[in-house]
mmCIF file of C-alpha atoms and ligand atoms in Angstrom:
data_model
loop_
_atom_site.group_PDB
_atom_site.id
_atom_site.type_symbol
_atom_site.label_atom_id
_atom_site.label_comp_id
_atom_site.label_asym_id
_atom_site.label_seq_id
_atom_site.Cartn_x
_atom_site.Cartn_y
_atom_site.Cartn_z
ATOM 1 C CA UNK A 228 99.848 86.866 18.626
ATOM 2 C CA UNK A 229 98.935 85.271 21.738
ATOM 3 C CA UNK A 230 97.998 86.624 24.994
ATOM 4 C CA UNK A 231 97.059 83.991 28.268
ATOM 5 C CA UNK A 232 94.986 86.305 30.202
ATOM 6 C CA UNK A 233 94.481 84.721 33.587
ATOM 7 C CA UNK A 234 91.635 85.510 35.944
ATOM 8 C CA UNK A 235 92.890 88.354 38.270
ATOM 9 C CA UNK A 236 92.862 87.881 42.241
ATOM 10 C CA UNK A 237 89.979 89.619 43.620
ATOM 11 C CA UNK A 238 87.962 90.248 40.040
ATOM 12 C CA UNK A 239 85.281 87.459 41.429
ATOM 13 C CA UNK A 240 82.523 87.684 43.632
ATOM 14 C CA UNK A 241 83.772 86.153 46.736
ATOM 15 C CA UNK A 242 79.987 84.445 47.159
ATOM 16 C CA UNK A 243 79.646 82.734 44.246
ATOM 17 C CA UNK A 244 83.215 83.067 42.290
ATOM 18 C CA UNK A 245 82.232 84.035 39.294
ATOM 19 C CA UNK A 246 84.240 86.421 37.425
ATOM 20 C CA UNK A 247 82.712 90.435 37.843
ATOM 21 C CA UNK A 248 81.618 91.840 34.692
ATOM 22 C CA UNK A 249 81.968 95.540 33.478
ATOM 23 C CA UNK A 250 78.809 94.574 30.636
ATOM 24 C CA UNK A 251 77.045 91.371 31.694
ATOM 25 C CA UNK A 252 74.136 92.774 33.967
ATOM 26 C CA UNK A 253 74.467 90.116 36.467
ATOM 27 C CA UNK A 254 77.853 89.685 37.186
ATOM 28 C CA UNK A 255 78.163 93.526 37.678
ATOM 29 C CA UNK A 256 79.980 94.167 41.051
ATOM 30 C CA UNK A 257 77.306 95.664 43.319
ATOM 31 C CA UNK A 258 78.716 97.531 46.576
ATOM 32 C CA UNK A 259 76.871 97.202 50.080
ATOM 33 C CA UNK A 260 77.116 99.901 52.734
ATOM 34 C CA UNK A 261 79.619 98.154 54.576
ATOM 35 C CA UNK A 262 82.013 98.144 51.903
ATOM 36 C CA UNK A 263 81.613 94.762 51.222
ATOM 37 C CA UNK A 264 80.839 94.142 47.235
ATOM 38 C CA UNK A 265 79.247 91.265 45.790
ATOM 39 C CA UNK A 266 77.741 90.370 42.137
ATOM 40 C CA UNK A 267 74.417 91.468 40.967
ATOM 41 C CA UNK A 268 73.328 88.241 41.133
ATOM 42 C CA UNK A 269 74.249 87.476 44.579
ATOM 43 C CA UNK A 270 72.923 90.568 45.778
ATOM 44 C CA UNK A 271 69.711 89.798 44.108
ATOM 45 C CA UNK A 272 70.108 86.257 46.176
ATOM 46 C CA UNK A 273 70.664 87.864 49.171
ATOM 47 C CA UNK A 274 67.461 90.255 48.906
ATOM 48 C CA UNK A 275 65.255 87.020 48.007
ATOM 49 C CA UNK A 276 66.719 85.361 51.622
ATOM 50 C CA UNK A 277 66.403 88.495 53.643
ATOM 51 C CA UNK A 278 62.962 88.540 55.464
ATOM 52 C CA UNK A 279 62.487 91.862 54.554
ATOM 53 C CA UNK A 280 63.014 92.830 50.852
ATOM 54 C CA UNK A 281 64.091 96.439 51.730
ATOM 55 C CA UNK A 282 67.239 95.170 53.209
ATOM 56 C CA UNK A 283 70.150 92.980 52.614
ATOM 57 C CA UNK A 284 72.430 91.273 54.997
ATOM 58 C CA UNK A 285 76.321 91.422 54.225
ATOM 59 C CA UNK A 286 76.795 87.439 54.175
ATOM 60 C CA UNK A 287 80.548 88.865 55.303
ATOM 61 C CA UNK A 288 79.700 90.922 58.248
ATOM 62 C CA UNK A 289 75.938 90.632 58.894
ATOM 63 C CA UNK A 290 75.970 94.632 58.258
ATOM 64 C CA UNK A 291 72.389 95.832 56.582
ATOM 65 C CA UNK A 292 72.007 97.623 53.625
ATOM 66 C CA UNK A 293 69.099 99.135 52.671
ATOM 67 C CA UNK A 294 67.640 102.209 50.920
ATOM 68 C CA UNK A 295 67.727 100.874 47.294
ATOM 69 C CA UNK A 296 64.584 100.616 47.165
ATOM 70 C CA UNK A 297 63.854 97.287 46.729
ATOM 71 C CA UNK A 298 65.532 97.466 43.463
ATOM 72 C CA UNK A 299 69.208 96.184 43.519
ATOM 73 C CA UNK A 300 69.709 98.026 40.341
ATOM 74 C CA UNK A 301 70.281 101.018 42.522
ATOM 75 C CA UNK A 302 73.034 99.550 44.804
ATOM 76 C CA UNK A 303 76.038 101.147 43.524
ATOM 77 C CA UNK A 304 78.407 100.122 41.275
ATOM 78 C CA UNK A 305 81.864 99.256 42.364
ATOM 79 C CA UNK A 306 84.038 101.255 39.638
ATOM 80 C CA UNK A 307 87.443 100.289 41.143
ATOM 81 C CA UNK A 308 86.692 96.849 40.179
ATOM 82 C CA UNK A 309 85.305 98.022 36.969
ATOM 83 C CA UNK A 310 88.504 99.996 36.129
ATOM 84 C CA UNK A 311 90.335 96.738 36.743
ATOM 85 C CA UNK A 312 88.019 94.849 34.508
ATOM 86 C CA UNK A 313 88.504 97.311 31.689
ATOM 87 C CA UNK A 314 92.275 98.006 31.847
ATOM 88 C CA UNK A 315 92.387 93.847 31.829
ATOM 89 C CA UNK A 316 90.388 93.730 28.669
ATOM 90 C CA UNK A 317 92.436 96.313 26.953
ATOM 91 C CA UNK A 318 95.715 94.919 28.067
ATOM 92 C CA UNK A 319 94.652 91.559 26.708
ATOM 93 C CA UNK A 320 93.653 93.490 23.093
ATOM 94 C CA UNK A 321 90.061 93.313 22.132
ATOM 95 C CA UNK A 322 91.737 91.963 18.267
ATOM 96 C CA UNK A 323 93.397 89.258 19.589
ATOM 97 C CA UNK A 324 92.236 85.901 20.730
ATOM 98 C CA UNK A 325 92.810 84.980 23.908
ATOM 99 C CA UNK A 326 93.371 81.369 24.759
ATOM 100 C CA UNK A 327 91.733 79.687 27.474
ATOM 101 C CA UNK A 328 91.719 76.239 28.169
ATOM 102 C CA UNK A 329 88.276 75.199 28.750
ATOM 103 C CA UNK A 330 86.441 78.137 26.526
ATOM 104 C CA UNK A 331 82.390 78.365 26.533
ATOM 105 C CA UNK A 332 82.226 78.337 22.832
ATOM 106 C CA UNK A 333 85.282 77.178 21.009
ATOM 107 C CA UNK A 334 86.249 78.891 18.080
ATOM 108 C CA UNK A 335 86.131 76.766 14.461
ATOM 109 C CA UNK A 336 89.855 78.103 13.900
ATOM 110 C CA UNK A 337 91.222 77.055 17.080
ATOM 111 C CA UNK A 338 89.342 75.082 20.126
ATOM 112 C CA UNK A 339 91.363 77.199 22.618
ATOM 113 C CA UNK A 340 89.776 80.016 21.346
ATOM 114 C CA UNK A 341 86.637 81.723 22.825
ATOM 115 C CA UNK A 342 84.085 82.578 20.300
ATOM 116 C CA UNK A 343 82.813 86.266 20.239
ATOM 117 C CA UNK A 344 81.373 86.083 16.511
ATOM 118 C CA UNK A 345 79.163 84.106 14.294
ATOM 119 C CA UNK A 346 79.380 84.428 10.880
ATOM 120 C CA UNK A 347 75.871 84.286 9.100
ATOM 121 C CA UNK A 348 77.680 83.332 5.875
ATOM 122 C CA UNK A 349 80.242 80.830 7.065
ATOM 123 C CA UNK A 350 77.212 79.477 9.788
ATOM 124 C CA UNK A 351 80.263 78.674 12.564
ATOM 125 C CA UNK A 352 81.614 80.501 15.156
ATOM 126 C CA UNK A 353 85.012 82.738 15.460
ATOM 127 C CA UNK A 354 87.037 84.804 17.886
ATOM 128 C CA UNK A 355 87.687 88.200 16.469
ATOM 129 C CA UNK A 356 91.358 87.370 15.365
ATOM 130 C CA UNK A 357 90.333 83.780 13.450
ATOM 131 C CA UNK A 358 87.084 85.861 11.777
ATOM 132 C CA UNK A 359 89.272 88.732 10.570
ATOM 133 C CA UNK A 360 92.262 86.305 8.869
ATOM 134 C CA UNK A 361 89.730 83.521 7.780
ATOM 135 C CA UNK A 362 87.721 86.565 5.986
ATOM 136 C CA UNK A 363 90.586 88.375 4.974
ATOM 137 C CA UNK A 364 90.326 87.140 1.472
ATOM 138 C CA UNK A 365 88.447 89.225 -1.043
ATOM 139 C CA UNK A 366 85.838 86.471 -1.971
ATOM 140 C CA UNK A 367 85.255 85.707 1.926
ATOM 141 C CA UNK A 368 85.372 89.871 3.006
ATOM 142 C CA UNK A 369 81.698 90.559 2.467
ATOM 143 C CA UNK A 370 80.459 88.020 5.076
ATOM 144 C CA UNK A 371 78.878 89.340 7.935
ATOM 145 C CA UNK A 372 78.808 88.776 11.609
ATOM 146 C CA UNK A 373 76.522 88.960 14.381
ATOM 147 C CA UNK A 374 77.808 88.927 18.067
ATOM 148 C CA UNK A 375 77.960 85.212 19.499
ATOM 149 C CA UNK A 376 75.296 86.125 21.935
ATOM 150 C CA UNK A 377 72.807 86.994 19.313
ATOM 151 C CA UNK A 378 73.506 84.021 17.252
ATOM 152 C CA UNK A 379 69.931 81.928 16.089
ATOM 153 C CA UNK A 380 69.252 78.628 17.811
ATOM 154 C CA UNK A 381 70.047 75.947 15.192
ATOM 155 C CA UNK A 382 67.445 73.376 14.973
ATOM 156 C CA UNK A 383 68.853 69.873 14.709
ATOM 157 C CA UNK A 384 68.022 67.456 12.062
ATOM 158 C CA UNK A 385 65.624 64.863 12.632
ATOM 159 C CA UNK A 386 67.171 61.387 13.738
ATOM 160 C CA UNK A 387 64.598 59.434 11.338
ATOM 161 C CA UNK A 388 65.293 61.932 8.336
ATOM 162 C CA UNK A 389 68.829 63.034 8.437
ATOM 163 C CA UNK A 390 68.342 65.439 5.816
ATOM 164 C CA UNK A 391 65.054 67.155 7.256
ATOM 165 C CA UNK A 392 65.387 69.532 9.982
ATOM 166 C CA UNK A 393 63.716 68.496 13.460
ATOM 167 C CA UNK A 394 60.616 71.517 13.939
ATOM 168 C CA UNK A 395 58.674 69.817 16.242
ATOM 169 C CA UNK A 396 59.169 68.319 19.904
ATOM 170 C CA UNK A 397 56.547 65.367 20.631
ATOM 171 C CA UNK A 398 54.962 65.596 24.015
ATOM 172 C CA UNK A 399 53.933 61.889 23.854
ATOM 173 C CA UNK A 400 55.335 60.080 26.901
ATOM 174 C CA UNK A 401 56.639 57.401 25.187
ATOM 175 C CA UNK A 402 58.004 59.419 22.390
ATOM 176 C CA UNK A 403 60.057 61.667 25.029
ATOM 177 C CA UNK A 404 61.567 58.965 26.728
ATOM 178 C CA UNK A 405 62.851 57.875 23.396
ATOM 179 C CA UNK A 406 62.816 59.934 20.498
ATOM 180 C CA UNK A 407 60.974 63.385 20.627
ATOM 181 C CA UNK A 408 62.502 65.141 17.839
ATOM 182 C CA UNK A 409 60.032 65.101 14.502
ATOM 183 C CA UNK A 410 60.908 66.714 11.193
ATOM 184 C CA UNK A 411 57.554 67.798 9.305
ATOM 185 C CA UNK A 412 57.354 63.633 7.721
ATOM 186 C CA UNK A 413 57.062 62.467 11.173
ATOM 187 C CA UNK A 414 54.240 64.424 11.756
ATOM 188 C CA UNK A 415 52.139 62.372 9.395
ATOM 189 C CA UNK A 416 53.641 59.264 10.218
ATOM 190 C CA UNK A 417 55.280 58.084 13.431
ATOM 191 C CA UNK A 418 54.058 61.310 15.786
ATOM 192 C CA UNK A 419 50.436 61.314 13.874
ATOM 193 C CA UNK A 420 47.732 62.507 16.651
ATOM 194 C CA UNK A 421 50.574 63.077 19.155
ATOM 195 C CA UNK A 422 51.068 66.296 21.105
ATOM 196 C CA UNK A 423 53.725 68.242 19.386
ATOM 197 C CA UNK A 424 54.986 71.711 20.086
ATOM 198 C CA UNK A 425 57.640 73.730 18.061
ATOM 199 C CA UNK A 426 61.368 73.477 18.895
ATOM 200 C CA UNK A 427 61.218 77.057 20.045
ATOM 201 C CA UNK A 428 59.018 76.523 22.455
ATOM 202 C CA UNK A 429 60.206 73.764 23.961
ATOM 203 C CA UNK A 430 64.023 75.360 24.247
ATOM 204 C CA UNK A 431 62.301 78.183 25.631
ATOM 205 C CA UNK A 432 60.797 75.992 28.284
ATOM 206 C CA UNK A 433 64.300 74.150 28.855
ATOM 207 C CA UNK A 434 65.708 77.660 29.478
ATOM 208 C CA UNK A 435 63.323 79.104 31.930
ATOM 209 C CA UNK A 436 63.941 75.711 33.839
ATOM 210 C CA UNK A 437 67.386 75.875 33.620
ATOM 211 C CA UNK A 438 67.521 79.399 35.019
ATOM 212 C CA UNK A 439 64.775 78.331 37.846
ATOM 213 C CA UNK A 440 67.557 76.048 38.559
ATOM 214 C CA UNK A 441 69.907 78.687 38.684
ATOM 215 C CA UNK A 442 67.921 80.790 40.707
ATOM 216 C CA UNK A 443 67.767 78.032 43.320
ATOM 217 C CA UNK A 444 71.032 77.110 43.332
ATOM 218 C CA UNK A 445 71.955 80.950 43.863
ATOM 219 C CA UNK A 446 70.250 80.791 47.431
ATOM 220 C CA UNK A 447 71.266 77.739 47.988
ATOM 221 C CA UNK A 448 74.694 78.771 47.650
ATOM 222 C CA UNK A 449 74.022 82.058 49.873
ATOM 223 C CA UNK A 450 72.586 80.297 52.539
ATOM 224 C CA UNK A 451 75.888 78.099 52.524
ATOM 225 C CA UNK A 452 78.010 80.669 52.304
ATOM 226 C CA UNK A 453 76.468 82.516 55.492
ATOM 227 C CA UNK A 454 76.697 78.878 56.821
ATOM 228 C CA UNK A 455 80.340 79.053 55.901
ATOM 229 C CA UNK A 456 80.994 82.371 57.199
ATOM 230 C CA UNK A 457 79.602 81.575 60.668
ATOM 231 C CA UNK A 458 81.855 78.493 60.824
ATOM 232 C CA UNK A 459 85.052 80.383 60.238
ATOM 233 C CA UNK A 460 83.911 83.231 62.785
ATOM 234 C CA UNK A 461 83.537 80.569 65.541
ATOM 235 C CA UNK A 462 86.736 78.983 64.497
ATOM 236 C CA UNK A 463 88.671 81.924 64.828
ATOM 237 C CA UNK A 464 87.204 83.212 67.859
ATOM 238 C CA UNK A 465 88.483 79.922 69.451
ATOM 239 C CA UNK A 466 91.566 80.368 67.753
ATOM 240 C CA UNK A 467 92.175 83.742 68.475
ATOM 241 C CA UNK A 468 90.182 84.374 72.276
ATOM 242 C CA UNK A 469 92.779 82.919 74.166
ATOM 243 C CA UNK A 470 91.936 84.865 77.581
ATOM 244 C CA UNK A 471 88.397 83.186 77.567
ATOM 245 C CA UNK A 472 90.244 79.758 76.815
ATOM 246 C CA UNK A 473 92.905 80.617 79.618
ATOM 247 C CA UNK A 474 89.813 81.870 82.634
ATOM 248 C CA UNK A 475 88.101 78.834 82.011
ATOM 249 C CA UNK A 476 91.048 76.667 82.567
ATOM 250 C CA UNK A 477 91.730 78.266 85.528
ATOM 251 C CA UNK A 478 88.151 78.332 86.577
ATOM 252 C CA UNK A 479 88.006 74.392 86.145
ATOM 253 C CA UNK A 480 91.234 74.457 88.179
ATOM 254 C CA UNK A 481 89.898 76.473 90.880
ATOM 255 C CA UNK A 482 86.770 73.923 90.895
ATOM 256 C CA UNK A 483 88.649 70.567 91.504
ATOM 257 C CA UNK A 484 90.704 72.407 93.978
ATOM 258 C CA UNK A 485 88.042 73.524 96.073
ATOM 259 C CA UNK A 486 86.242 69.513 95.369
ATOM 260 C CA UNK A 487 89.753 68.155 96.785
ATOM 261 C CA UNK A 488 89.638 70.506 99.790
ATOM 262 C CA UNK A 489 86.137 69.365 100.648
ATOM 263 C CA UNK A 490 87.027 65.928 99.938
ATOM 264 C CA UNK A 491 89.834 65.984 102.398
ATOM 265 C CA UNK A 492 88.105 68.136 105.193
ATOM 266 C CA UNK A 493 85.359 65.380 105.022
ATOM 267 C CA UNK A 494 87.501 62.762 105.219
ATOM 268 C CA UNK A 495 89.348 64.088 108.449
ATOM 269 C CA UNK A 496 86.314 64.754 109.588
ATOM 270 C CA UNK A 497 85.301 60.977 109.154
ATOM 271 C CA UNK A 498 88.595 59.714 110.626
ATOM 272 C CA UNK A 499 88.340 61.967 113.726
ATOM 273 C CA UNK A 500 84.925 60.754 114.813
ATOM 274 C CA UNK A 501 85.789 57.039 114.285
ATOM 275 C CA UNK A 502 89.106 57.651 116.533
ATOM 276 C CA UNK A 503 86.768 58.902 119.130
ATOM 277 C CA UNK A 504 84.267 56.094 118.865
ATOM 278 C CA UNK A 505 87.569 53.441 118.588
ATOM 279 C CA UNK A 506 89.106 55.364 121.648
ATOM 280 C CA UNK A 507 86.009 55.126 123.475
ATOM 281 C CA UNK A 508 85.507 51.067 122.489
ATOM 282 C CA UNK A 509 89.043 50.504 123.459
ATOM 283 C CA UNK A 510 88.596 51.801 126.650
ATOM 284 C CA UNK A 511 85.243 49.806 126.912
ATOM 285 C CA UNK A 512 87.332 46.750 126.024
ATOM 286 C CA UNK A 513 90.102 47.559 129.093
ATOM 287 C CA UNK A 514 87.354 47.636 131.557
ATOM 288 C CA UNK A 515 86.391 44.528 130.575
ATOM 289 C CA UNK A 516 89.510 42.663 130.400
ATOM 290 C CA UNK A 517 90.156 44.561 134.082
ATOM 291 C CA UNK A 518 86.638 43.045 135.046
ATOM 292 C CA UNK A 519 87.552 39.329 133.757
ATOM 293 C CA UNK A 520 90.847 39.690 135.267
ATOM 294 C CA UNK A 521 89.187 40.632 138.462
ATOM 295 C CA UNK A 522 86.671 38.019 138.763
ATOM 296 C CA UNK A 523 89.619 35.600 137.740
ATOM 297 C CA UNK A 524 91.743 36.227 140.990
ATOM 298 C CA UNK A 525 88.503 36.167 142.934
ATOM 299 C CA UNK A 526 87.789 32.773 141.694
ATOM 300 C CA UNK A 527 91.417 31.221 142.020
ATOM 301 C CA UNK A 528 91.149 32.711 145.533
ATOM 302 C CA UNK A 529 88.098 30.969 146.071
ATOM 303 C CA UNK A 530 89.569 27.647 144.778
ATOM 304 C CA UNK A 531 92.614 28.253 146.766
ATOM 305 C CA UNK A 532 91.004 29.266 150.286
ATOM 306 C CA UNK A 533 88.946 25.952 149.335
ATOM 307 C CA UNK A 534 86.170 28.252 150.409
ATOM 308 C CA UNK A 535 83.700 26.232 148.300
ATOM 309 C CA UNK A 536 80.360 26.657 150.645
ATOM 310 C CA UNK A 537 79.446 30.287 149.549
ATOM 311 C CA UNK A 538 80.340 31.055 146.177
ATOM 312 C CA UNK A 539 77.125 31.819 144.938
ATOM 313 C CA UNK A 540 78.246 35.215 144.261
ATOM 314 C CA UNK A 541 81.569 34.280 142.618
ATOM 315 C CA UNK A 542 79.684 32.337 140.415
ATOM 316 C CA UNK A 543 77.336 34.668 139.300
ATOM 317 C CA UNK A 544 80.648 37.285 138.906
ATOM 318 C CA UNK A 545 81.859 34.564 136.488
ATOM 319 C CA UNK A 546 78.924 34.423 134.657
ATOM 320 C CA UNK A 547 78.135 37.773 133.454
ATOM 321 C CA UNK A 548 81.927 37.957 132.709
ATOM 322 C CA UNK A 549 81.601 35.016 130.195
ATOM 323 C CA UNK A 550 78.362 36.441 128.494
ATOM 324 C CA UNK A 551 80.462 39.911 127.987
ATOM 325 C CA UNK A 552 80.237 41.216 124.448
ATOM 326 C CA UNK A 553 83.102 42.810 122.893
ATOM 327 C CA UNK A 554 82.532 45.328 120.423
ATOM 328 C CA UNK A 555 81.542 44.562 116.865
ATOM 329 C CA UNK A 556 84.717 43.891 114.876
ATOM 330 C CA UNK A 557 83.966 45.535 111.381
ATOM 331 C CA UNK A 558 85.010 48.657 112.345
ATOM 332 C CA UNK A 559 88.399 47.894 112.888
ATOM 333 C CA UNK A 560 88.412 45.905 109.999
ATOM 334 C CA UNK A 561 87.908 48.825 108.052
ATOM 335 C CA UNK A 562 90.524 51.096 109.260
ATOM 336 C CA UNK A 563 93.423 48.493 109.246
ATOM 337 C CA UNK A 564 92.530 47.869 105.747
HETATM 338 ZN ZN1 LIG B 888 79.825 93.795 54.703
HETATM 339 ZN ZN1 LIG B 889 78.158 86.580 42.899
HETATM 340 ZN ZN1 LIG B 890 82.047 83.481 7.029
HETATM 341 ZN ZN1 LIG B 891 89.912 81.992 16.656
HETATM 342 ZN ZN1 LIG B 892 61.790 63.016 10.593
HETATM 343 ZN ZN1 LIG B 893 55.249 61.307 19.307
#
């Protein structure tokens, strides 16, 4: 019988998106004081990014959790989630194979089964169900299996001597770049006098490096997650806080209304001042014209009377009228425009 077990909503850590587990240490759901739950490894990362190692800041609401004596192990497990996981596992049936699209270690019998066992005699990986059916015959029933996690590291074969196992790793620069694997024969020939280490040692070194990378990734992920939550909060505050937005719009409106009134006042002030000036200019022009008219009349009178002997006063009057200056025209043009 096949059962297609899908990951259930809510059963993964919302920070790293890895599924919670009831048995795998770093995937155990840990509760914070605020009620939020993160996986064990995210809790550790949160502790690492905290300025005070005795406290953890919740990535969802910034609430501080302390009192776990600097050890994440002391944070309570979320048993509601653990119960759900166990119920799901029971539902899936431990003896039945689990179909999954992309198993981490595919079963030898079916590449869509996740392996759980390693047969020490067959030297291959099986899911529970396939192990049982393959070994149901009398001949094979004696095969011993071990959990897949305890499967020994299998050393690769030597690329130059495919029948021999490559037990060493050459750290010589040129060899590392091309063919670092070497068997016993290679040690005496191609890699003679090179610095070599046992493959297991190299594997440990690689494992440590990968673990470090994973940890750095976790720290970066936590920081990214905190940034994301902050951004979400900002967006939410803009979307929901209508009142704030409305009062700002109102303030802007009022500001421009005030400025408009000020500008109109200024303009009418300007107009009034100029109006007075223009009135006085007009008056001055009228007076001048009046003077011109009078002068013209008196000159005509003198001419008609032919009283041409004593005209000094009239000439002076005429000259002063001719040199009269009228108001600058600039101001008028400005108003006409
Ligand atoms: Zn919280
Ligand atoms: Zn996590
Ligand atoms: Zn076997
Ligand atoms: Zn299988
Ligand atoms: Zn070799
Ligand atoms: Zn070498």
